[in-house]
mmCIF file of C-alpha atoms and ligand atoms in Angstrom:
data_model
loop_
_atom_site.group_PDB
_atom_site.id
_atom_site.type_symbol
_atom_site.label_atom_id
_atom_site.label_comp_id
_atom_site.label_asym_id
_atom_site.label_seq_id
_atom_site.Cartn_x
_atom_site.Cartn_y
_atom_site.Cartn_z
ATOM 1 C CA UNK A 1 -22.827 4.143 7.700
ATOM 2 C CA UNK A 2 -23.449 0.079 7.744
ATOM 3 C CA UNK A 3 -20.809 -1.682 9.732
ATOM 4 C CA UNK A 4 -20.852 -5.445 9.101
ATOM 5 C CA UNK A 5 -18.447 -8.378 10.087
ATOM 6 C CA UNK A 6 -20.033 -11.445 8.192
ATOM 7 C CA UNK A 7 -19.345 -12.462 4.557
ATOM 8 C CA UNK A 8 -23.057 -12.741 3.875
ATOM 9 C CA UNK A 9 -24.018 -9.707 5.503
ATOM 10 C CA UNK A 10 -21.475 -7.335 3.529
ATOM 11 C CA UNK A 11 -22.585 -9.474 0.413
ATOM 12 C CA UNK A 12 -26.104 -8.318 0.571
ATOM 13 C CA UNK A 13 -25.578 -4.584 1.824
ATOM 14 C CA UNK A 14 -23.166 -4.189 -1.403
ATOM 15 C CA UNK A 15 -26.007 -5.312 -3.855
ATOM 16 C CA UNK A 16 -28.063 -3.346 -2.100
ATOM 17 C CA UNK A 17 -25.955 0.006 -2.685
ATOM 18 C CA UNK A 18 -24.747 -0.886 -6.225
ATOM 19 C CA UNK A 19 -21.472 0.613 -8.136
ATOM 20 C CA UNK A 20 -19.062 0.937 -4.985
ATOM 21 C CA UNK A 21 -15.743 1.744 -4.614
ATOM 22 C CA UNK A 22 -13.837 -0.032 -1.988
ATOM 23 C CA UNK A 23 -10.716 1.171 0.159
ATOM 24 C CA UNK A 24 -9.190 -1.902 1.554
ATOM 25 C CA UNK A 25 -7.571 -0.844 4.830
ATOM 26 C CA UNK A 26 -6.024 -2.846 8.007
ATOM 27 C CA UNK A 27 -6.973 0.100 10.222
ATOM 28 C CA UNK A 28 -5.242 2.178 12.261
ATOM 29 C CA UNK A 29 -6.369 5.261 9.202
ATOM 30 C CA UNK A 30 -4.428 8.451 8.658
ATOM 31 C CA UNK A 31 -4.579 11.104 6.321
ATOM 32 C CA UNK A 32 -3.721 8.735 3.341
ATOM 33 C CA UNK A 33 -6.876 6.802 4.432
ATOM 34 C CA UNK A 34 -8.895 9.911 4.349
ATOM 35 C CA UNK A 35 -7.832 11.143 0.775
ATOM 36 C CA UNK A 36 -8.096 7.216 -0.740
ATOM 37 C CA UNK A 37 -12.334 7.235 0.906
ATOM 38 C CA UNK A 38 -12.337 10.953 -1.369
ATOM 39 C CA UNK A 39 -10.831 9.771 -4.174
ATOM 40 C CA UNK A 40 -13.374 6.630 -3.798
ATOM 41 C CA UNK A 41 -15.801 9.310 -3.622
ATOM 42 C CA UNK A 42 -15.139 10.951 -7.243
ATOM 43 C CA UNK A 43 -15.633 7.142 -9.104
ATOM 44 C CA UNK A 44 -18.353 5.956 -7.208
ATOM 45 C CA UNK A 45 -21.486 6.802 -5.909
ATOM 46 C CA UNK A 46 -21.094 4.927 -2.475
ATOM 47 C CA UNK A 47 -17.642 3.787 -0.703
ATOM 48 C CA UNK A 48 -16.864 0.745 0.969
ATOM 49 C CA UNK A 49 -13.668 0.216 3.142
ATOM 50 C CA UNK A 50 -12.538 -2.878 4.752
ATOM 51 C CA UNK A 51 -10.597 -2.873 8.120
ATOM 52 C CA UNK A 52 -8.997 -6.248 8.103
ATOM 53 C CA UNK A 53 -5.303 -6.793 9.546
ATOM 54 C CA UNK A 54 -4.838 -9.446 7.543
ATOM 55 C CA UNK A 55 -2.137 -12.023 9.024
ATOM 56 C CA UNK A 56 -1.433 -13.488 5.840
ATOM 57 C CA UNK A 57 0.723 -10.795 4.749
ATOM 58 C CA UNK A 58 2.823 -10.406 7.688
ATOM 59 C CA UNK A 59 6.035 -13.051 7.628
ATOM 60 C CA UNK A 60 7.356 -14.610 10.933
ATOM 61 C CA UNK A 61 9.249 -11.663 12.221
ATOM 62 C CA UNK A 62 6.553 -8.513 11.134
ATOM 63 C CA UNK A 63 4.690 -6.951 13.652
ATOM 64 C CA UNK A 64 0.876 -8.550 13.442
ATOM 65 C CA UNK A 65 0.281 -9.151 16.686
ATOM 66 C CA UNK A 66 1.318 -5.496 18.344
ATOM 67 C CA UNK A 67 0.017 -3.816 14.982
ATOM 68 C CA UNK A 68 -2.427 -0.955 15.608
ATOM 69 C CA UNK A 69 -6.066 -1.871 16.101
ATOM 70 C CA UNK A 70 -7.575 1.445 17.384
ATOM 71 C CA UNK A 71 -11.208 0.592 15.424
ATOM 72 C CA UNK A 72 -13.073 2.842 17.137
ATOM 73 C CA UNK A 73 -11.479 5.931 16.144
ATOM 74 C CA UNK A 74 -11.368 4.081 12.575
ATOM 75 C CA UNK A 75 -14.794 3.452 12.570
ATOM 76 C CA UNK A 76 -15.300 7.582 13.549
ATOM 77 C CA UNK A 77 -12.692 8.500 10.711
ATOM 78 C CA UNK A 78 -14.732 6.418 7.760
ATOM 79 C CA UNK A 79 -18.017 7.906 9.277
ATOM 80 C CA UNK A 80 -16.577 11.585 8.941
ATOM 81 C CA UNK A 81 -15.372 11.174 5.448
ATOM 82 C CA UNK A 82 -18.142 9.965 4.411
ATOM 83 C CA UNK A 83 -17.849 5.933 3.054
ATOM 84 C CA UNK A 84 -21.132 4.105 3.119
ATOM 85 C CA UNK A 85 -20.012 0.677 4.801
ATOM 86 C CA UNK A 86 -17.381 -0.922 6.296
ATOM 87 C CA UNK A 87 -16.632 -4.184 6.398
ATOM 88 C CA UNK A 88 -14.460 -5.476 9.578
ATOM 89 C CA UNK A 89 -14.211 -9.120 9.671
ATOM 90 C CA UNK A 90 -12.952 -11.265 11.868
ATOM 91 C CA UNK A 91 -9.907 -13.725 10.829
ATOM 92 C CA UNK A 92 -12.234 -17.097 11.390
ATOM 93 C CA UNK A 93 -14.775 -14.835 8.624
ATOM 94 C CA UNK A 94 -12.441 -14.694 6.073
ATOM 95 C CA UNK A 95 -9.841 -18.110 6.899
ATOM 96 C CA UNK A 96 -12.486 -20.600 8.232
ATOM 97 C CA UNK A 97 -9.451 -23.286 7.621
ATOM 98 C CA UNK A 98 -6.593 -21.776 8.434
ATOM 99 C CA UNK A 99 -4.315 -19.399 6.564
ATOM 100 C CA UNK A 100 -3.111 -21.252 4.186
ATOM 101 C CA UNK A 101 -5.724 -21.832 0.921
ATOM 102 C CA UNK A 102 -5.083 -20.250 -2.835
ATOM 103 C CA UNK A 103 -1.688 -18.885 -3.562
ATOM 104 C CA UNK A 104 -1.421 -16.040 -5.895
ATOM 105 C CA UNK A 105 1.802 -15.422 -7.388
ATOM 106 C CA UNK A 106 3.468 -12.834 -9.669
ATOM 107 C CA UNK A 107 7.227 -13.767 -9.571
ATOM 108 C CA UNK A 108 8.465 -11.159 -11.587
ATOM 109 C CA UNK A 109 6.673 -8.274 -10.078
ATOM 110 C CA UNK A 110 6.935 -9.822 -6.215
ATOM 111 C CA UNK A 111 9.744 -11.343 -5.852
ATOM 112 C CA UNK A 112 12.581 -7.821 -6.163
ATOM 113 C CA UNK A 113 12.278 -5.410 -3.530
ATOM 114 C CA UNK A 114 9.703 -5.878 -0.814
ATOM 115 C CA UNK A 115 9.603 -9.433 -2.226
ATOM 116 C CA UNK A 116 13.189 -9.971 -1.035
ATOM 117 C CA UNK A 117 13.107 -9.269 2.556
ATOM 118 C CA UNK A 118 9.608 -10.298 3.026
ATOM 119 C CA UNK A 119 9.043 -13.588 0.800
ATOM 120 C CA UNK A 120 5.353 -14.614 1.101
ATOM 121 C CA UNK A 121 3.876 -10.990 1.911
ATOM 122 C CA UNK A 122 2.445 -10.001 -1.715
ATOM 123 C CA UNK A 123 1.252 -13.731 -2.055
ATOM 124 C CA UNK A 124 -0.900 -12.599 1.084
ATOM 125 C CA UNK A 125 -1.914 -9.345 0.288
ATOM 126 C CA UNK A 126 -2.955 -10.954 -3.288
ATOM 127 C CA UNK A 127 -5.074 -13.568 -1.346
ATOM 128 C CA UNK A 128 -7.046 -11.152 0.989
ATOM 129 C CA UNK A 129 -7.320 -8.619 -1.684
ATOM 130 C CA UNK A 130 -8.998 -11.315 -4.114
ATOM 131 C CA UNK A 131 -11.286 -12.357 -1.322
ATOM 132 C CA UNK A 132 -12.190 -8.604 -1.083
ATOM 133 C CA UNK A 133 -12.979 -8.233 -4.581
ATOM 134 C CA UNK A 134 -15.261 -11.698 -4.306
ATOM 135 C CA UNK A 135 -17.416 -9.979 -1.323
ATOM 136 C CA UNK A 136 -17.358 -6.698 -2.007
ATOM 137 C CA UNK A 137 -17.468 -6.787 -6.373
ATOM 138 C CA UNK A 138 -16.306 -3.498 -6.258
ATOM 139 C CA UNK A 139 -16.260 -1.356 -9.707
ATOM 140 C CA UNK A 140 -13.290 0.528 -8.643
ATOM 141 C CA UNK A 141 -10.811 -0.106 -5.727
ATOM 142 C CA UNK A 142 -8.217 2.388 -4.686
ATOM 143 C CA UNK A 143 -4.775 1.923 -3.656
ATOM 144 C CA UNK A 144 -1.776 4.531 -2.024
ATOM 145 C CA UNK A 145 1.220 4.887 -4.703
ATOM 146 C CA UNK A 146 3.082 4.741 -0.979
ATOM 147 C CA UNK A 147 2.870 1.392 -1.339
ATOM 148 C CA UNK A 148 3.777 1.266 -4.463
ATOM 149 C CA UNK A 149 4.680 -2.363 -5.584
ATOM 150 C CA UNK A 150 1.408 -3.531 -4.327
ATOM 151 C CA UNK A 151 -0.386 -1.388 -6.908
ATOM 152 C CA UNK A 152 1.675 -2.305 -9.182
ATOM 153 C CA UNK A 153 0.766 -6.053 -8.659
ATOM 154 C CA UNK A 154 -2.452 -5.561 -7.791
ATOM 155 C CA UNK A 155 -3.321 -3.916 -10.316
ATOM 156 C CA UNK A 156 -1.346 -6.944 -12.729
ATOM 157 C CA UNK A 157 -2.976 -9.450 -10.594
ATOM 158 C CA UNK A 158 -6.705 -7.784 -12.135
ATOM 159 C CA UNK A 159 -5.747 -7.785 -15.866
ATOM 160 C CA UNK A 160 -4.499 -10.912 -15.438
ATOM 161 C CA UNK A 161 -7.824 -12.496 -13.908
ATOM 162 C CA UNK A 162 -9.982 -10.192 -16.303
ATOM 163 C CA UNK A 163 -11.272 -8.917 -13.246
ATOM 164 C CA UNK A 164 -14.109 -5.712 -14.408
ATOM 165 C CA UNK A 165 -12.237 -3.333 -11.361
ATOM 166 C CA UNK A 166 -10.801 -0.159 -12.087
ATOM 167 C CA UNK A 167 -7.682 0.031 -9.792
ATOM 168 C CA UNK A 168 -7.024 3.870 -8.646
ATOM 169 C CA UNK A 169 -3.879 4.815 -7.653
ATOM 170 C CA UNK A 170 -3.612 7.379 -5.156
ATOM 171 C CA UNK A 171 -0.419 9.998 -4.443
ATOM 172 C CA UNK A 172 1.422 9.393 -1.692
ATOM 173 C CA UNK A 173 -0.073 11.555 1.202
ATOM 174 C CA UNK A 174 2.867 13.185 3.363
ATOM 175 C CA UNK A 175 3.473 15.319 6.307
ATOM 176 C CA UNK A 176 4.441 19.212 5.806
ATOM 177 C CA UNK A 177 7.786 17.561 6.531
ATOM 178 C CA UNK A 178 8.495 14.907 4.031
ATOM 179 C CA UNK A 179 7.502 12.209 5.810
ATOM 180 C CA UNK A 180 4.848 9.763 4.025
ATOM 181 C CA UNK A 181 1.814 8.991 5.811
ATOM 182 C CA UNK A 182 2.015 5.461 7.055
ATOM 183 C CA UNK A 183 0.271 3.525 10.042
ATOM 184 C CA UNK A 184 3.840 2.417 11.243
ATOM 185 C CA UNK A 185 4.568 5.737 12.087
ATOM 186 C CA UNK A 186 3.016 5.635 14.997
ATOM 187 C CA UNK A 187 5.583 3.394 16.254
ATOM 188 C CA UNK A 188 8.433 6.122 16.005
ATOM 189 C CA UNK A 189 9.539 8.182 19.108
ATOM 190 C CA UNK A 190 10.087 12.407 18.456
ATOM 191 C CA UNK A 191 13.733 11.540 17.828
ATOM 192 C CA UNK A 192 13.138 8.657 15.603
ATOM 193 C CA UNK A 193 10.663 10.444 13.170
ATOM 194 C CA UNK A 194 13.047 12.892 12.616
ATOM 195 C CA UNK A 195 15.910 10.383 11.623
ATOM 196 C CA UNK A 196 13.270 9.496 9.256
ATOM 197 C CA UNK A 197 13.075 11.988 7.415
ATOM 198 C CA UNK A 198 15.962 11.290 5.807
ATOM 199 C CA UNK A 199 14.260 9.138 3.289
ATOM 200 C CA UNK A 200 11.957 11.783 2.407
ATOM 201 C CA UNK A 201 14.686 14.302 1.739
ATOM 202 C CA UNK A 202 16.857 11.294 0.019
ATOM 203 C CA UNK A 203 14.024 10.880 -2.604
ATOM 204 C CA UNK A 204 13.009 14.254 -3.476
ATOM 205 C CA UNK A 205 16.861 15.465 -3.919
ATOM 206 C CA UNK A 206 17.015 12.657 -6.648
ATOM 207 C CA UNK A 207 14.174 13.418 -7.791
ATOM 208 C CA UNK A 208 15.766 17.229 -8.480
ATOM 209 C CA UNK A 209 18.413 15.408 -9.912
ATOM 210 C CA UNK A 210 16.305 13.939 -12.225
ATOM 211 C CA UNK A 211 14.373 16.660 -13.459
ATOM 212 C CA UNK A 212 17.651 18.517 -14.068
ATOM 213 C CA UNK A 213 18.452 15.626 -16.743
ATOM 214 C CA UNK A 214 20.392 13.032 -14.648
ATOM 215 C CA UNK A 215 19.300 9.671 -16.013
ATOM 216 C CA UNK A 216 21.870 7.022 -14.767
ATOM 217 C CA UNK A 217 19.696 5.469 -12.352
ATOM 218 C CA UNK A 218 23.967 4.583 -10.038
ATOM 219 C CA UNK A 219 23.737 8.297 -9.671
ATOM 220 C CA UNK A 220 20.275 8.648 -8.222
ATOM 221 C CA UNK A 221 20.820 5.312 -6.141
ATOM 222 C CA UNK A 222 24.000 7.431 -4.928
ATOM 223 C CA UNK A 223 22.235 10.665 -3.744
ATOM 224 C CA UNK A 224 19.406 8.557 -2.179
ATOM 225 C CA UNK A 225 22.262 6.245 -0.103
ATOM 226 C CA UNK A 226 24.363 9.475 0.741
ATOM 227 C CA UNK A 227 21.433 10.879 2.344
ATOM 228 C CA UNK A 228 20.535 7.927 4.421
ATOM 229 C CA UNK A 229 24.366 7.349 5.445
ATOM 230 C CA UNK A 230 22.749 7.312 9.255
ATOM 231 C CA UNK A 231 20.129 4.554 8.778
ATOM 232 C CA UNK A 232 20.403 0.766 8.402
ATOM 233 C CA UNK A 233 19.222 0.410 4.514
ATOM 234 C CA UNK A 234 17.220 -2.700 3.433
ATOM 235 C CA UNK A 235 17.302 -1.735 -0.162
ATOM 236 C CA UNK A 236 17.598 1.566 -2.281
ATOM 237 C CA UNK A 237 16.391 0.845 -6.128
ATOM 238 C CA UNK A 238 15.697 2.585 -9.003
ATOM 239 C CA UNK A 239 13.140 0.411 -11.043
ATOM 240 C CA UNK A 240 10.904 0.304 -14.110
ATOM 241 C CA UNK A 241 7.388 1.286 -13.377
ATOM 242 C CA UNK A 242 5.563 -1.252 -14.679
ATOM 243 C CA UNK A 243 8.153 -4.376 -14.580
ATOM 244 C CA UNK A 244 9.791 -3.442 -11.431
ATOM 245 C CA UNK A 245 13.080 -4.249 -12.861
ATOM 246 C CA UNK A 246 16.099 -2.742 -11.767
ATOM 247 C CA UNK A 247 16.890 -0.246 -14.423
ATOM 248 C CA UNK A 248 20.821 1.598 -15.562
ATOM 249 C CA UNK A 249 19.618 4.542 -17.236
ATOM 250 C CA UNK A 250 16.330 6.228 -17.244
ATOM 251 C CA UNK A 251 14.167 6.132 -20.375
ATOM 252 C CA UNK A 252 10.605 5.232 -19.563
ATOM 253 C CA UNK A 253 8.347 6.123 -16.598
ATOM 254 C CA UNK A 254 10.694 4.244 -13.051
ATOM 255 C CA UNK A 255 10.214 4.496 -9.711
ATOM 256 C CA UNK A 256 13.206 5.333 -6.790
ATOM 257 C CA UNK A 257 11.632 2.587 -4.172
ATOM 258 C CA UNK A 258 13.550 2.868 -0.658
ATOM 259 C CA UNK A 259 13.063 0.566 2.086
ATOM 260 C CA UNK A 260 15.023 1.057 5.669
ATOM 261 C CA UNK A 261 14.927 1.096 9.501
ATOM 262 C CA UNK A 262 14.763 4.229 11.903
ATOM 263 C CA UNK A 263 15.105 2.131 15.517
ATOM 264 C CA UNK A 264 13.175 -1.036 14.831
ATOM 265 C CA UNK A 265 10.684 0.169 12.643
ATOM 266 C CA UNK A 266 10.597 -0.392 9.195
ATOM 267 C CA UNK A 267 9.659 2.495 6.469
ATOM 268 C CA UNK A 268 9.196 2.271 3.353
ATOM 269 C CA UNK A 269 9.013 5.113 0.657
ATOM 270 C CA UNK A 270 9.497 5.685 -3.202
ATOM 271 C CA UNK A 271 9.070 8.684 -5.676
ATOM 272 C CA UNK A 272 7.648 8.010 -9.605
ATOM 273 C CA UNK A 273 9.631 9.354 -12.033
ATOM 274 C CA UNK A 274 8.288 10.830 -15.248
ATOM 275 C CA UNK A 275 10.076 12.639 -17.704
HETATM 276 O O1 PAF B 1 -2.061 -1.687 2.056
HETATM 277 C C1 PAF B 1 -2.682 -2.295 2.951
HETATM 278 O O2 PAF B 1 -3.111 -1.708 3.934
HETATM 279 C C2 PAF B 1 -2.881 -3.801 2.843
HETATM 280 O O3 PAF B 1 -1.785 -4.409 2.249
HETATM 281 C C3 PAF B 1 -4.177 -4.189 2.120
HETATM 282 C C4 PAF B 1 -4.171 -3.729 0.657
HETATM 283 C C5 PAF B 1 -5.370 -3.552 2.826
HETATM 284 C C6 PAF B 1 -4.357 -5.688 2.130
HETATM 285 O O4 PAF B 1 -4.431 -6.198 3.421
#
């Protein structure tokens, strides 16, 4: 496995390979991690991630400088599964001037949920991601449905600029709990993480509502809510799938998205709906 921190250097090891798919990461890799490098695997012949916490995503009172930065159990993890390269650069590599630079923006798709309590994050994640695709020229890039209004405007943000990339979503990995994989997980004590499974149960209880024919989207928002009672909730939503729009009753693929706090860490979660 090639690790390389320069621009140039990753530029010239990805001709070298040819068709790659690349696994953008900002360390700290779990399980999720693991299955997005296989399922890079099965559409490419060699794998590329990126470990890159990228502070242009992270708004004035996320967690960038105490997030996790353990890279050499990451580097150990991408070496085990099997990706061909990975690209680690350093902050001055990819913002020589500063963060500010090109602004992407998809109002419609990032400006509900996420969008609302964290204005300026997908504008971020949209810059660093484009800058990835420029290095890297990827023919396929995979992405966790955990996250999964980022794919969804990621994978906008590439139709929109013609880019040739297939974008791959990936399930949401989870615990034999409930609980979704996530690197902020780390950050929750023994009694914390099992608070949080409340959102886990929440979702999959409407989503047993749903499959028994409830389709008022109030109802589903209900269950969801009722189950969290105990945690502070930033938002619980039942939205189209590919507009994001808050949606009343049911009728084409939608997504329940949940976002709330167990102690002072922030979860998301969401389960896709699909008749
Ligand atoms: O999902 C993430 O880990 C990040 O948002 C991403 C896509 C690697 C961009 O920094």
């Amino acid at each position: 496995m090639i690790v390389v921190q320069s621009i140039a250097e990753c530029r010239s090891q990805c001709d070298r390979l040819g068709p790659l798919a690349l696994v953008p990461t900002m360390g700290a890799l779990h399980r999720g991690h693991l299955r997005l490098i296989e399922l890079a695997k099965e559409h490419a012949r060699h794998v590329a991630v990126s470990i890159f916490v990228n502070p242009t995503q992270f708004g004035p009172r996320d967690d960038l400088t105490k997030y996790p930065r353990p890279l050499g159990k990451d580097l150990q993890m991408c070496r085990e599964a099997g990706a061909d390269l990975v690209f680690n650069p350093t902050v001055a590599e990819m913002y020589p001037d500063g963060a500010g630079g090109i602004v992407f923006d998809l109002p419609q798709l990032s400006r509900v949920l996420e969008g609302e309590f964290r204005p300026g994050h997908f504008a971020g994640v949209c810059q660093i991601v484009a800058k990835l695709f420029n290095i890297v020229r990827p023919a396929s890039a995979c992405f966790g449905e955990k996250d999964y209004q980022q794919l969804r405007i990621l994978t906008r943000m590439v139709e929109e600029l013609n880019w040739p990339i297939e974008i791959v979503p990936c399930p949401t990995v989870r615990d034999a709990d409930g609980l979704a994989l996530s690197s902020r997980n780390q950050y929750l004590s023994a009694e914390e993480r099992q608070r949080a499974l409340a959102i886990s149960r929440g979702l999959f209880a409407a989503r047993e509502e749903f499959t028994g024919g409830v389709r008022q989207a109030e109802r589903l928002v209900a269950t969801v809510r009722n189950a969290l009672s105990a945690l502070p909730i930033d938002y619980v939503a039942v939205v189209d799938a590919m507009t994001l729009q808050n949606v009343q009753k049911i009728e084409r693929p939608a997504v329940i998205a949940v976002a709330a706090r167990v102690g002072s860490t922030r979860l998301i979660d969401n389960v896709i709906l699909r008749s």
